[in-house]
Short mmCIF file of C-alpha atoms and ligand atoms in Angstrom, two decimals:
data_model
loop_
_atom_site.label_atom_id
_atom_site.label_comp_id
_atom_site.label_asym_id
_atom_site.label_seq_id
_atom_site.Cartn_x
_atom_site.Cartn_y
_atom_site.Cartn_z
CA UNK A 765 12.97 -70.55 67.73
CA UNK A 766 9.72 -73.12 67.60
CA UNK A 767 7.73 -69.55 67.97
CA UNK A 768 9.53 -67.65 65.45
CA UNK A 769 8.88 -70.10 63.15
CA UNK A 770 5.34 -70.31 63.63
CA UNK A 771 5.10 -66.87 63.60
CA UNK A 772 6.58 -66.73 60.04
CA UNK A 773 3.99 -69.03 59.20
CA UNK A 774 1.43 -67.36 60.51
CA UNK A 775 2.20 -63.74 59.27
CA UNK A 776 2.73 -65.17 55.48
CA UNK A 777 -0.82 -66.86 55.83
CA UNK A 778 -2.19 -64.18 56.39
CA UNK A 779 -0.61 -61.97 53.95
CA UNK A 780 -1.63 -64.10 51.20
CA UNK A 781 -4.99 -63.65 52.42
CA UNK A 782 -4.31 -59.50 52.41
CA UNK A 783 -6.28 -58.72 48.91
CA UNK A 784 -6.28 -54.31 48.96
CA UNK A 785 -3.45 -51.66 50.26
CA UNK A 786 -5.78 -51.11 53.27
CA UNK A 787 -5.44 -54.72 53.97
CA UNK A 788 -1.78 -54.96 53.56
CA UNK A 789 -1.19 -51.43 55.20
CA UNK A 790 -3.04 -53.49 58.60
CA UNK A 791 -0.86 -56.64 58.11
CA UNK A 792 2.31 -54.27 58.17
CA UNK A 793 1.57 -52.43 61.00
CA UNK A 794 0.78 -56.32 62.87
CA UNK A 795 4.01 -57.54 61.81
CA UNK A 796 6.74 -54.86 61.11
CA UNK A 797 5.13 -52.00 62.65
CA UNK A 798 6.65 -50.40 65.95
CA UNK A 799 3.83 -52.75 68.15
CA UNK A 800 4.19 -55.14 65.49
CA UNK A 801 5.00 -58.62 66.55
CA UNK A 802 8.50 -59.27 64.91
CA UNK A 803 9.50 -55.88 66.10
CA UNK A 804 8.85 -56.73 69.72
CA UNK A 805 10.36 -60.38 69.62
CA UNK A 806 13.54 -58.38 68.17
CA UNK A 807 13.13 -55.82 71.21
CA UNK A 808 13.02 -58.66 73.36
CA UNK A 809 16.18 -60.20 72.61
CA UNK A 810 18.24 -58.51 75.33
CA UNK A 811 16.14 -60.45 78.07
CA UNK A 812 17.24 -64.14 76.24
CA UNK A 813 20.69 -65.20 78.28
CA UNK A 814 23.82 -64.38 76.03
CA UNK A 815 24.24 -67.87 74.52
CA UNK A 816 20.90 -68.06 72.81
CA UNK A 817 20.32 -64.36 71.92
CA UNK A 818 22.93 -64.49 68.62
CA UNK A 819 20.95 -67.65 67.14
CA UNK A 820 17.52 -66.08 67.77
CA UNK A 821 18.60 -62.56 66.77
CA UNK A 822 19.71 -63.75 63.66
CA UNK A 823 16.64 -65.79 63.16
CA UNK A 824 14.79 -63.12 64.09
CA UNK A 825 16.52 -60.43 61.75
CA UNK A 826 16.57 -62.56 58.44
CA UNK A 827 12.50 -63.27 58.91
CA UNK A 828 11.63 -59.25 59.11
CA UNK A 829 14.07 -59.40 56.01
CA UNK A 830 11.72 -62.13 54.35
CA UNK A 831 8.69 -60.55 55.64
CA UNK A 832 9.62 -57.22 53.98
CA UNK A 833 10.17 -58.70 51.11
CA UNK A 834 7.12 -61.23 50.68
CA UNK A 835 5.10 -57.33 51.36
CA UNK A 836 7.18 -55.39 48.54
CA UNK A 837 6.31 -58.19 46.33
CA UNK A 838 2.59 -58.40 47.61
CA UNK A 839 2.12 -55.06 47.31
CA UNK A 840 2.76 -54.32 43.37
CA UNK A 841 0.31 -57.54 42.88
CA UNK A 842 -2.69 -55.45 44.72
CA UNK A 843 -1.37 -52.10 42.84
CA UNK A 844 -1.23 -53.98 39.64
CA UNK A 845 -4.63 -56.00 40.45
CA UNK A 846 -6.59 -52.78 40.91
CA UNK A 847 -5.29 -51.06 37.91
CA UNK A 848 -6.41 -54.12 35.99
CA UNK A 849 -9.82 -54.04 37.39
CA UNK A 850 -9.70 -50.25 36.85
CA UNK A 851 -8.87 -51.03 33.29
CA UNK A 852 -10.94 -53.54 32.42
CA UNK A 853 -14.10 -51.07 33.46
CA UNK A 854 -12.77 -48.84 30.74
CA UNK A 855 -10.17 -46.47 32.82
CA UNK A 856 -7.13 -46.13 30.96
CA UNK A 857 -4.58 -45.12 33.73
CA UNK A 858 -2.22 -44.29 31.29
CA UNK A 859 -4.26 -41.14 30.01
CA UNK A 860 -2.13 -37.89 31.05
CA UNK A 861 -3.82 -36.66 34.21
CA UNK A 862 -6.04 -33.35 34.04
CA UNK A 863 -4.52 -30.07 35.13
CA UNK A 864 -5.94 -28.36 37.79
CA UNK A 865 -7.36 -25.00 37.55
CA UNK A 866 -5.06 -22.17 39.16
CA UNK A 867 -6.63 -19.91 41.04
CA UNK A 868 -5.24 -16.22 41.29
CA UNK A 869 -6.76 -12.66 42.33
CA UNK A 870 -9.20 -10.92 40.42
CA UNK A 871 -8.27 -8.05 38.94
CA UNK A 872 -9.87 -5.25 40.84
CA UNK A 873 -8.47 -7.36 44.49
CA UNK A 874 -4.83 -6.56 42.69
CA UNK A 875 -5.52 -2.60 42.08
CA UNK A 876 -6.88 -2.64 45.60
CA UNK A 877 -4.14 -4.08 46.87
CA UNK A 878 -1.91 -2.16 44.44
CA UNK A 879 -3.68 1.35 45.29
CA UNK A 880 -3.23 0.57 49.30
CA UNK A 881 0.25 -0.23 48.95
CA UNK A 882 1.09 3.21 47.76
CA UNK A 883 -1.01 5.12 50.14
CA UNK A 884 0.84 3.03 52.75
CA UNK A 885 4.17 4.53 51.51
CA UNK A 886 2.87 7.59 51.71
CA UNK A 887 2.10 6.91 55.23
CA UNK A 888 -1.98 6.29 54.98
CA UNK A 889 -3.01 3.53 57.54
CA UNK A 890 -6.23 1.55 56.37
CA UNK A 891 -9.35 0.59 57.93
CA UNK A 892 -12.91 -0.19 57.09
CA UNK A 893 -16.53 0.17 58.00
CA UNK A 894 -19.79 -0.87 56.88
CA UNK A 895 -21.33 -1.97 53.49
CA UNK A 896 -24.75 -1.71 55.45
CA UNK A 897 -25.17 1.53 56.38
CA UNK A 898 -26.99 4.30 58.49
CA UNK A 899 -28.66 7.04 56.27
CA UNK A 900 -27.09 9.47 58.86
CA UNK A 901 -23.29 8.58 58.12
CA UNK A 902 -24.42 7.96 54.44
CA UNK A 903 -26.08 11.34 53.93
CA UNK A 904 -26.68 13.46 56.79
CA UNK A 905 -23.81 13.13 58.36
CA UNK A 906 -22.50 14.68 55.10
CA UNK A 907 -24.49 17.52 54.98
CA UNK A 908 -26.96 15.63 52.59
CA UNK A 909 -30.47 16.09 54.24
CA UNK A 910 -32.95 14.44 52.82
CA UNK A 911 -33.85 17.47 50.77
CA UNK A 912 -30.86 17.71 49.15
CA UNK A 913 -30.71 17.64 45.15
CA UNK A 914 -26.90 15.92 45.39
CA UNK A 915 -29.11 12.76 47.09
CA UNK A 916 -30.51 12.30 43.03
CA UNK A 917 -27.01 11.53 42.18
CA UNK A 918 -26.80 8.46 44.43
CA UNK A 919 -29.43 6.52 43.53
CA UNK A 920 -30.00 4.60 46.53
CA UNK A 921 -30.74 0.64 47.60
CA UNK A 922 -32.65 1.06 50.89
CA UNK A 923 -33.39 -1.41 52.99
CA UNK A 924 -36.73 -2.61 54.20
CA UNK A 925 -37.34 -1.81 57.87
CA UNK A 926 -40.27 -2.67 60.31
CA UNK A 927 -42.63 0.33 60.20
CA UNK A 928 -41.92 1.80 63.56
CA UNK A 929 -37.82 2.05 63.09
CA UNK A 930 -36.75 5.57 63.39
CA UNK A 931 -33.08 5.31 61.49
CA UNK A 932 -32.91 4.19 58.20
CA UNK A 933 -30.59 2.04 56.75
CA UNK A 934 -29.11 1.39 53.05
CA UNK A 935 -26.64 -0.19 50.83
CA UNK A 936 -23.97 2.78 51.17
CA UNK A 937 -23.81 4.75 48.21
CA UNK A 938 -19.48 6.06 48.68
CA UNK A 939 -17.06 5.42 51.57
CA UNK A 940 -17.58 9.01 52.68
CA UNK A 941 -19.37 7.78 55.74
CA UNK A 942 -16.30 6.62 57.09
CA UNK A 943 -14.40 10.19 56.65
CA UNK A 944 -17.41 10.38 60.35
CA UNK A 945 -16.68 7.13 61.49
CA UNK A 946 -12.89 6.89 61.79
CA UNK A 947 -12.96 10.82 62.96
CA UNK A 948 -15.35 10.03 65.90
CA UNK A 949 -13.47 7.57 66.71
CA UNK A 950 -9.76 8.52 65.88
CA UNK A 951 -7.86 11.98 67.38
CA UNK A 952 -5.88 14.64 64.80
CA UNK A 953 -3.29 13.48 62.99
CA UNK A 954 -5.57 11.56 61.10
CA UNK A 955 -4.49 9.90 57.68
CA UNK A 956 -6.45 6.87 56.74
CA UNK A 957 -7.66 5.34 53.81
CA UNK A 958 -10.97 3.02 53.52
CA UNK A 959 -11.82 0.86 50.84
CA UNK A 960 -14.44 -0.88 49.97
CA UNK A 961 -18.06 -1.65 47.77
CA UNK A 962 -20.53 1.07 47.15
CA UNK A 963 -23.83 0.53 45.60
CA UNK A 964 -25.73 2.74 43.28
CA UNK A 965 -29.34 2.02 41.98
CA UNK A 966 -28.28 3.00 38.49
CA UNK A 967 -28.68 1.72 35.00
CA UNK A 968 -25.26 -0.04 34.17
CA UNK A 969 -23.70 0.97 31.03
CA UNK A 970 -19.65 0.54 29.87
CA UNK A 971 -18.32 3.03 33.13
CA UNK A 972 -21.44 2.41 35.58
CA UNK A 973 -22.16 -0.56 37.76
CA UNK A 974 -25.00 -0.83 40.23
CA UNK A 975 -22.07 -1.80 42.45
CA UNK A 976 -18.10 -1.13 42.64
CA UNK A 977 -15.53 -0.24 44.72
CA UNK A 978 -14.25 3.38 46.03
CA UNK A 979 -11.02 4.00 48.28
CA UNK A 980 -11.61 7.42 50.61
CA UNK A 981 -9.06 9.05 51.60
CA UNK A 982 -8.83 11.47 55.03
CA UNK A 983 -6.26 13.49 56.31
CA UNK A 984 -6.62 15.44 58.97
CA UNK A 985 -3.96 17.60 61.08
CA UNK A 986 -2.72 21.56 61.64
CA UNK A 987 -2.11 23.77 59.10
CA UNK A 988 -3.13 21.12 55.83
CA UNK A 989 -4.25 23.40 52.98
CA UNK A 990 -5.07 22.42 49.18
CA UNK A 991 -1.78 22.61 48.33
CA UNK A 992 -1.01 19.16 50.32
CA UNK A 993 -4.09 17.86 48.65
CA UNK A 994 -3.09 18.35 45.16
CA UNK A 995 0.07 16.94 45.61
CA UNK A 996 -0.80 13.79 47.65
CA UNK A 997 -3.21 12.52 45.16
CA UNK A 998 -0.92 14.08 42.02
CA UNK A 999 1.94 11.50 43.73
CA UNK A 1000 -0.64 8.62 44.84
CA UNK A 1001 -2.14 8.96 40.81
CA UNK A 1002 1.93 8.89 39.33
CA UNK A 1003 2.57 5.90 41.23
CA UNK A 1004 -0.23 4.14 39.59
CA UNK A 1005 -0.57 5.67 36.18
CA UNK A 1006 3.58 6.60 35.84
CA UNK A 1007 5.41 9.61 36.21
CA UNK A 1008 4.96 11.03 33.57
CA UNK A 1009 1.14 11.39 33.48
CA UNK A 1010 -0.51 15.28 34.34
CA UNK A 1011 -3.37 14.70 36.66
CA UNK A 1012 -5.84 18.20 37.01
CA UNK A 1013 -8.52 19.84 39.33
CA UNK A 1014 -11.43 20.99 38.18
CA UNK A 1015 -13.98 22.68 40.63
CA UNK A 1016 -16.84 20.61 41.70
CA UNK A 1017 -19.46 20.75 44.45
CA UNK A 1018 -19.83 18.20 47.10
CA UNK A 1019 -21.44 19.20 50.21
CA UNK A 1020 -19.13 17.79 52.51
CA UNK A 1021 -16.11 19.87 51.06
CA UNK A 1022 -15.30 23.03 50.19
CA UNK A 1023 -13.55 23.97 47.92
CA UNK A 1024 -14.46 20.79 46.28
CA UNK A 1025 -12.86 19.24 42.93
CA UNK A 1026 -12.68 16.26 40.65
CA UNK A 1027 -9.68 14.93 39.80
CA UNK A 1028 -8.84 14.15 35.81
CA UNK A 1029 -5.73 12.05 34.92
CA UNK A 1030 -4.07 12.28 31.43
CA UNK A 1031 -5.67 10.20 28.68
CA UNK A 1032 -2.82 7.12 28.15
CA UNK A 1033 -3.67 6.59 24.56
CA UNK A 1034 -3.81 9.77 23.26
CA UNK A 1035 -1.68 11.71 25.92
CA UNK A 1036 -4.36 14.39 26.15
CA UNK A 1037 -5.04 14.88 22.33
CA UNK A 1038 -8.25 13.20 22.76
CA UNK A 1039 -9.81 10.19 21.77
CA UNK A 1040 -12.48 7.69 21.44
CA UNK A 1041 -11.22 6.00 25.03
CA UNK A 1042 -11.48 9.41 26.65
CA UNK A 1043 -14.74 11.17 25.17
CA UNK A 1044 -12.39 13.39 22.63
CA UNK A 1045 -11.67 14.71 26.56
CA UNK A 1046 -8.07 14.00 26.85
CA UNK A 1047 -8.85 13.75 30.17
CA UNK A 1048 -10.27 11.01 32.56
CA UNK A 1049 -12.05 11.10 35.80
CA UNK A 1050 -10.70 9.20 38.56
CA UNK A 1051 -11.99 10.78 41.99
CA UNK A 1052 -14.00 13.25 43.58
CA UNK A 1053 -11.99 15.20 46.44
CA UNK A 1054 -12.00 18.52 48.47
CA UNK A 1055 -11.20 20.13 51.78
CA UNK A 1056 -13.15 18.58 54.80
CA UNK A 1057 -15.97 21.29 55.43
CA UNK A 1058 -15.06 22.98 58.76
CA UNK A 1059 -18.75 22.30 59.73
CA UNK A 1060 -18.00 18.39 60.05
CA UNK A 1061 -14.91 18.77 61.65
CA UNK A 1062 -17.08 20.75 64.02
CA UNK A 1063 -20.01 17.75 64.55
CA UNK A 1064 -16.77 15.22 64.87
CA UNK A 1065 -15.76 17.45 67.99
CA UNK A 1066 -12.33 18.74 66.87
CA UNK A 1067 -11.33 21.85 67.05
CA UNK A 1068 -12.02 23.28 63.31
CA UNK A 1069 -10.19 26.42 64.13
CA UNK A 1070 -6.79 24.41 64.81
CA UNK A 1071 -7.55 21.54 62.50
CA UNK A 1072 -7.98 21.26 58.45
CA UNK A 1073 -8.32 18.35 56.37
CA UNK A 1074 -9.03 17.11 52.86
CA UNK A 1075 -10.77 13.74 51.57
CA UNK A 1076 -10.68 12.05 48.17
CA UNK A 1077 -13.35 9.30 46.80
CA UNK A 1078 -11.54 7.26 44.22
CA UNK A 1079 -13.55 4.98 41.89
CA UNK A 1080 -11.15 1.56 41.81
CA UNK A 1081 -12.68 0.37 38.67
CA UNK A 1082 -12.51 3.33 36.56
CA UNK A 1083 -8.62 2.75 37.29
CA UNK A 1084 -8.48 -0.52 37.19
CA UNK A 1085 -10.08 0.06 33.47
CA UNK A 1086 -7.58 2.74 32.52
CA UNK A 1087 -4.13 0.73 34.21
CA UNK A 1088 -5.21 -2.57 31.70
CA UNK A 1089 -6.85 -0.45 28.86
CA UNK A 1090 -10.67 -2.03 29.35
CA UNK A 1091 -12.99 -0.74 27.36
CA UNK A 1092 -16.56 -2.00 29.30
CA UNK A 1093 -16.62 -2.09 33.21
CA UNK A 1094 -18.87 -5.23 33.07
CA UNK A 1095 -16.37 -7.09 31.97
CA UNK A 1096 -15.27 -7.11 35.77
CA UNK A 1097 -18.10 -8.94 37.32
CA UNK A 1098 -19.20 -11.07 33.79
CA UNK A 1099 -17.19 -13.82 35.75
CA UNK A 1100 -16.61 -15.18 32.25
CA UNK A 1101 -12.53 -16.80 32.43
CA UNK A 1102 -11.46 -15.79 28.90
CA UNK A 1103 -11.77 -11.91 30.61
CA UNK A 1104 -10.67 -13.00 34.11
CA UNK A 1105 -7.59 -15.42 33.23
CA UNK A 1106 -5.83 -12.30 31.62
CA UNK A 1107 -4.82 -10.74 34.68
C1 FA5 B 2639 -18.30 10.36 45.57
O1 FA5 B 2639 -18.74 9.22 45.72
C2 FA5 B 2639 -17.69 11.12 46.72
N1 FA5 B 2639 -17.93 10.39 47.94
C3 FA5 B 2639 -16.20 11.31 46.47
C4 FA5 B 2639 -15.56 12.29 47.42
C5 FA5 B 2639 -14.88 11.82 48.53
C6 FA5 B 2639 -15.62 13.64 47.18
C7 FA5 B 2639 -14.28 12.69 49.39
C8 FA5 B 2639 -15.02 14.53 48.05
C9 FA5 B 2639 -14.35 14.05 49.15
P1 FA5 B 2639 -18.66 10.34 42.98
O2 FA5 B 2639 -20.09 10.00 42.99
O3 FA5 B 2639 -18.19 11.29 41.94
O4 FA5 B 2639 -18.20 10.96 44.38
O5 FA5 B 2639 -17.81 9.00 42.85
C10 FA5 B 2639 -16.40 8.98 43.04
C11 FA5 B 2639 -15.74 8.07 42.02
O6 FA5 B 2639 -16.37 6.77 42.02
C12 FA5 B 2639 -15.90 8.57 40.59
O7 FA5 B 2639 -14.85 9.46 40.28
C13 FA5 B 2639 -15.78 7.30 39.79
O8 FA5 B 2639 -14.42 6.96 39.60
C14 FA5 B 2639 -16.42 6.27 40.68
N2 FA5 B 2639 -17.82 5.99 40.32
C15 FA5 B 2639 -18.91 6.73 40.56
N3 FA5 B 2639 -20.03 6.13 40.12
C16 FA5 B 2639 -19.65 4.95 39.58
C17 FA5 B 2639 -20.34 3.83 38.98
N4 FA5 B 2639 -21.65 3.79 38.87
N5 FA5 B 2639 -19.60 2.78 38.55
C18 FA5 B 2639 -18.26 2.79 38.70
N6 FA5 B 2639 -17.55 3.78 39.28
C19 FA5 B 2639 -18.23 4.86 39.71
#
């Protein structure tokens, strides 16, 4: 009982002397802590013969009691020490704290995400390929030679290449490459869908960036005609623009389809009347599409007599612009927050 007393003493000298909440934090684990001293002369009381161990034991209880206490009480003096010394160098602690800034998903990640979610109801799988890219998958690959006009359209970021490399490389200008890519890798029934950034050396203006985003689409199996075409992307464009919205074909030439089309969805302000949004068009362009050319089916190694397919290029921001009704596609990569915190 001699020792417990002196190790009272002890343990309350030097908690006086404890000053911070680091200090005092140590001095707890010492004393009351599972190693701590009191806690092992209280483990320790089984060992003491019967006749002793209720004096000690309740000795030893009522001293972690006071020991507890005398910490409780020397703990709000350091907590109310350092927010006087805070104080006193001009903190006020009683200032309402500063919120922190939210982050959430910009909005072109949410029509991504938005966009793959219904192409993976309709039973498109996804995967991805390169942003730097071969010229061959890029272009040739394509049927764009390098004397082909349709190259003028995609301006082009090449990359710089020590003299005596053979294969070029480039910024890709569409996700088209990987309509080769997933084919020479992937057997019939193919349907997949790739998204991902494009780059264009263009002059920007309110619908053109230098770079955006494009989702391709590939399906690939027996007997798929145009007919499955227009009415997977008429469904895929209702489930993002509503169900009530006309979508339309118009012929266009790609070299790596044929027949080849654009695709138009219904103006949503002036429901195909025509407006300022839409040109006096009625009409908006969201994709280029077509039937895979049998001659690429061919270079993939399928069999282009059994096998048909058709693709579809879809610009995300262009939709992204028409689903939240913004006028200026810069606005998407101004990173200013009034634009961004909308979404
Ligand atoms: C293509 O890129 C073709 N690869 C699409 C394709 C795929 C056709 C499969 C046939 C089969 P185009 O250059 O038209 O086509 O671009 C496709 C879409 O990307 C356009 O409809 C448009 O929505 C978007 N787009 C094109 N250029 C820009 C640009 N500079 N800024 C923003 N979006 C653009």
């Amino acid at each position: 009982m001699a020792d417990l007393e002196a190790l009272r003493s002890r343990a309350l000298i030097e908690l006086s002397a404890a000053g911070d909440a680091a200090a005092l934090d140590a001095w707890r684990l010492a004393y009351l802590g599972r190693q701590g001293a009191v806690t092992r002369v209280l483990r320790g009381l089984g060992e003491l013969p019967a006749e002793e161990r209720r004096a000690v034991g309740a000795m030893a209880n009522a001293m972690r009691a006071d020991l507890e206490g005398a910490l409780a009480q020397r703990q709000t003096e350091a907590e109310n020490a350092a927010i006087a010394q805070m104080e006193a160098g001009g903190i006020d602690v009683t200032l309402p704290g500063r919120e922190g800034l939210v982050g959430r998903l910009h909005p072109i990640t949410q029509t991504l995400r938005e966009m793959l979610a219904a192409l993976g109801a309709m039973g498109f799988q996804v995967a991805e390929g390169p942003e730097v890219e071969w010229e061959y998958y890029n272009f040739d690959a394509l049927r764009i030679p390098w004397y082909h006009p349709s190259r003028d359209s995609q301006d082009t970021f090449w990359l710089e290449q020590k003299p005596e490399s053979e294969k070029r490389v480039l910024l890709r200008t569409q996700t088209s490459p990987n309509q080769i890519r997933f084919m020479e890798k992937n057997q019939p029934p193919v349907r997949v869908a790739v998204p991902g950034r494009v780059y264009r050396f263009e002059a920007t203006d309110a619908t053109h960036e230098w770079m955006f985003h494009q989702v391709e689409l590939l399906a690939v199996d027996e007997g798929i005609s145009f007919k499955h075409m227009k009415g997977t992307l008429t469904q895929f464009a209702r489930a993002l623009f509503g169900q009530d919205r006309e979508v339309r074909f118009r012929c266009h030439y790609f070299p790596f389809v044929e027949p080849g089309a654009e695709v138009d969805i219904q103006c949503g302000l002036c429901g195909g009347a025509g407006c300022r949004s839409c040109g006096g068009e009625g009409w908006l362009e969201i994709a280029g599409a077509g039937m895979v050319h049998r001659e690429i089916l061919e270079n993939v190694g399928y069999d282009a007599d059994r096998y048909t397919g058709f693709a579809a290029g879809f610009g995300v921001e262009r939709i992204a612009m028409l689903r939240h009704g913004i006028d200026d596609i810069r606005n998407f990569y101004a990173n200013d927050l009034r634009f961004l915190r909308q979404f």
